Each structure stands twice: as structure tokens, then as C-alpha cells.
Tab-separated table of C-alpha atoms in Angstrom:
chain	number	residue	atom	x	y	z
C	1	MET	CA	0.391	18.043	-18.015
C	2	SER	CA	2.084	14.725	-17.221
C	3	LEU	CA	3.233	16.001	-13.776
C	4	LEU	CA	-0.399	16.914	-12.963
C	5	ASP	CA	-1.628	13.517	-14.148
C	6	ASP	CA	1.062	11.635	-12.229
C	7	VAL	CA	0.450	13.573	-9.001
C	8	ALA	CA	-3.330	13.329	-9.373
C	9	LYS	CA	-3.280	9.540	-9.930
C	10	ARG	CA	-0.952	9.082	-6.938
C	11	ASP	CA	-3.270	11.187	-4.742
C	12	GLY	CA	-6.456	9.456	-5.996
C	13	TRP	CA	-7.800	12.691	-7.512
C	14	ARG	CA	-8.450	14.191	-4.045
C	15	CYS	CA	-7.450	17.655	-2.895
C	16	TRP	CA	-4.941	17.395	-0.075
C	17	VAL	CA	-6.171	20.634	1.463
C	18	CYS	CA	-9.982	20.110	1.632
C	19	ASP	CA	-9.986	16.341	1.000
C	20	GLU	CA	-12.768	16.704	-1.614
C	21	PRO	CA	-12.678	14.972	-5.036
C	22	VAL	CA	-10.974	16.870	-7.910
C	23	ASP	CA	-12.664	16.596	-11.308
C	24	ALA	CA	-10.143	15.436	-13.916
C	25	ASP	CA	-12.239	16.977	-16.703
C	26	MET	CA	-12.427	20.432	-15.116
C	27	SER	CA	-10.323	23.164	-16.653
C	28	VAL	CA	-7.124	23.996	-14.710
C	29	ASN	CA	-8.298	27.600	-14.782
C	30	ASP	CA	-11.562	26.780	-12.974
C	31	PRO	CA	-11.489	27.239	-9.138
C	32	ARG	CA	-12.515	23.574	-8.693
C	33	GLY	CA	-10.018	22.430	-11.373
C	34	PRO	CA	-6.867	20.487	-10.588
C	35	SER	CA	-3.527	22.080	-9.751
C	36	VAL	CA	-0.223	20.859	-8.452
C	37	ASP	CA	0.706	22.351	-5.085
C	38	SER	CA	4.059	22.316	-3.388
C	39	ARG	CA	2.997	21.205	0.079
C	40	THR	CA	6.129	22.375	1.818
C	41	ALA	CA	9.303	24.295	1.201
C	42	ASP	CA	11.165	21.699	3.249
C	43	ARG	CA	13.700	20.120	0.928
C	44	LYS	CA	13.787	16.982	3.126
C	45	ALA	CA	10.097	16.278	2.497
C	46	LYS	CA	9.475	12.880	0.842
C	47	ILE	CA	6.512	14.215	-1.176
C	48	THR	CA	6.807	17.779	-2.369
C	49	GLU	CA	3.988	17.988	-4.893
C	50	ARG	CA	0.369	17.335	-3.970
C	51	LEU	CA	-2.929	17.626	-5.829
C	52	ALA	CA	-5.154	20.554	-4.858
C	53	HIS	CA	-8.156	22.398	-6.259
C	54	ARG	CA	-6.943	25.570	-7.898
C	55	ALA	CA	-8.989	27.655	-5.392
C	56	CYS	CA	-7.565	25.689	-2.399
C	57	ASN	CA	-4.043	26.174	-3.730
C	58	THR	CA	-4.547	29.890	-4.427
C	59	ARG	CA	-6.382	30.540	-1.134
C	60	LYS	CA	-3.617	29.125	0.994
C	61	GLY	CA	-0.966	31.257	-0.774
C	62	ALA	CA	1.904	31.858	1.646
C	63	VAL	CA	-0.278	31.159	4.638
C	64	LYS	CA	0.194	27.860	6.443
C	65	VAL	CA	-2.603	25.492	5.567
C	66	VAL	CA	-5.035	24.425	8.271
C	67	ILE	CA	-6.742	21.069	7.793
C	68	ALA	CA	-10.237	21.397	9.198
C	69	TRP	CA	-11.697	18.711	11.454
C	70	PRO	CA	-15.216	17.819	10.270
C	71	ASP	CA	-18.058	19.485	12.146
C	72	ARG	CA	-19.729	16.056	12.527
C	73	LEU	CA	-16.963	14.964	14.948
C	74	HIS	CA	-17.372	15.839	18.587
C	75	VAL	CA	-13.833	16.713	19.627
C	76	VAL	CA	-12.408	19.120	22.206
C	77	GLU	CA	-9.125	20.859	21.632
C	78	PRO	CA	-8.328	19.198	18.288
C	79	ALA	CA	-4.666	19.334	17.353
C	80	PRO	CA	-3.492	21.155	14.199
C	81	LEU	CA	-3.140	18.222	11.786
C	82	ILE	CA	-0.411	19.622	9.544
C	83	THR	CA	1.802	20.124	12.588
C	84	VAL	CA	1.035	16.616	13.831
C	85	ALA	CA	1.807	15.154	10.415
C	86	GLU	CA	5.113	17.029	10.156
C	87	ARG	CA	6.153	15.908	13.645
C	88	LEU	CA	5.171	12.259	13.070
C	89	GLU	CA	6.924	12.232	9.705
C	90	ARG	CA	10.074	13.696	11.227
C	91	LYS	CA	10.270	11.803	14.576
C	92	GLY	CA	7.660	9.083	14.563
C	93	GLY	CA	6.272	8.238	17.951
C	94	ARG	CA	2.826	8.888	19.507
C	95	GLU	CA	0.851	12.095	19.927
C	96	LEU	CA	-2.434	12.922	21.626
C	97	VAL	CA	-4.602	14.763	19.090
C	98	ALA	CA	-8.070	15.265	20.633
C	99	ARG	CA	-10.364	14.722	23.617
C	100	CYS	CA	-13.914	13.389	23.118
C	101	PRO	CA	-16.917	13.152	25.461
C	102	SER	CA	-17.714	9.480	24.629
C	103	ARG	CA	-15.902	6.368	23.420
C	104	LYS	CA	-18.115	6.358	20.289
C	105	ASP	CA	-17.128	9.955	19.452
C	106	ALA	CA	-13.488	9.162	20.031
C	107	GLN	CA	-13.630	6.065	17.810
C	108	GLU	CA	-15.264	8.065	15.024
C	109	ALA	CA	-12.516	10.667	15.260
C	110	ALA	CA	-9.825	7.932	15.317
C	111	ASP	CA	-11.271	6.266	12.190
C	112	TRP	CA	-11.475	9.586	10.394
C	113	LEU	CA	-7.860	10.487	11.342
C	114	VAL	CA	-6.447	7.220	9.980
C	115	ASP	CA	-8.357	7.696	6.726
C	116	ARG	CA	-7.388	11.380	6.456
C	117	PHE	CA	-3.708	10.736	7.167
C	118	SER	CA	-3.578	8.127	4.412
C	119	ARG	CA	-4.007	11.077	1.995
C	120	LEU	CA	-2.382	13.804	4.062
C	121	ALA	CA	0.862	11.876	4.646
C	122	PRO	CA	0.923	9.019	2.133
C	123	GLY	CA	3.365	6.286	3.040
C	124	LEU	CA	3.421	7.190	6.736
C	125	PRO	CA	1.951	4.224	8.630
C	126	VAL	CA	-0.423	5.895	11.126
C	127	THR	CA	-2.540	4.083	13.680
C	128	ALA	CA	-5.045	5.621	16.128
C	129	SER	CA	-6.012	4.555	19.603
C	130	VAL	CA	-8.707	5.560	22.033
C	131	GLU	CA	-7.999	5.672	25.756
C	132	PRO	CA	-10.187	6.650	28.700
C	133	GLY	CA	-8.894	9.391	30.902
C	134	GLY	CA	-10.372	11.935	33.297
C	135	GLY	CA	-14.011	11.217	32.430
C	136	GLN	CA	-13.391	11.621	28.742
C	137	PHE	CA	-11.670	9.703	25.926
C	138	LEU	CA	-8.339	10.618	24.410
C	139	VAL	CA	-7.471	10.014	20.735
C	140	ALA	CA	-3.792	9.352	20.021
C	141	LEU	CA	-1.980	8.850	16.714
C	142	ALA	CA	1.170	6.786	16.430
C	143	ALA	CA	3.592	6.298	13.552
C	144	GLY	CA	6.948	4.836	12.882
C	145	ARG	CA	9.463	6.922	10.982
C	146	ARG	CA	8.965	6.965	7.227
C	147	ARG	CA	11.756	5.290	5.391
């Protein structure tokens, strides 16, 4: 149980898949209970174990996880966040991740992304920017390489 406790404390008792809180007192056999998930089979990954709800961990199985963008955000063509995280962790740099109809919508998406990436890719310094372009607003993420 010490691995579970260590991973859970590091991840702030939040599921890396759905980003919802995980109840420490819930049974590990309960669907909303805590479990340790191996996020990736990549041996080069800096963080291999992550906290997940048992149901989130079981549901993803061998299928690549898709991190959902919240319905409250008004984004067009949102990028797949796991792919973005993997690319930024590997190469660093800058990547456009969404288009939004207004600056306010783009700023809300940018703020959400920085917060979400703090749990999705801990230790990866991610910043977001909003830029006008073509009558809409583009949201970009930037990161240096993780050391």
C-alpha cells in the first residue's frame, strides 16, 4: 500500500485520467477507489506510475487514454492532450492546441490547460499564450525540455 500512498500524495489525490478527486478512504475494489496506473510503457518516461480511479484505470485498458476537454470551454479543433504532453516532454518547444471564437474563451482555455498540465505532466514547466489570428484566437502551449 505504500506505493499507492506515495503516488497518491505526489499526485494530490487526483485521478490523472479524469482529473477528479480520488477518495483515500474508498476501497481499492470500488470503481471510484484509488489505483496505481502505469501511464505509459515508455521506459524513458520520467513518471511511470500515476494515481487513477479504479474504473478509469480499468476502462482505459490497452486503449490509449483520451483526456477530455471540458464542455464549458468554447474551443474548435482541440488537440489530443496526451499526444501534446508526450511531444512537449520529449522535445520541448511550442505547439498550437486550440482555436477559440473570442479572447475570453481562449484565455479560459489557456488557464485550464496550464492547470491541467500541472497534473498531467508534473515537473514539465508549461506556459500558455493567446494570439489573434484569422478572426479567431489561437491557444499555444510552450515548454522547455524536462530535466
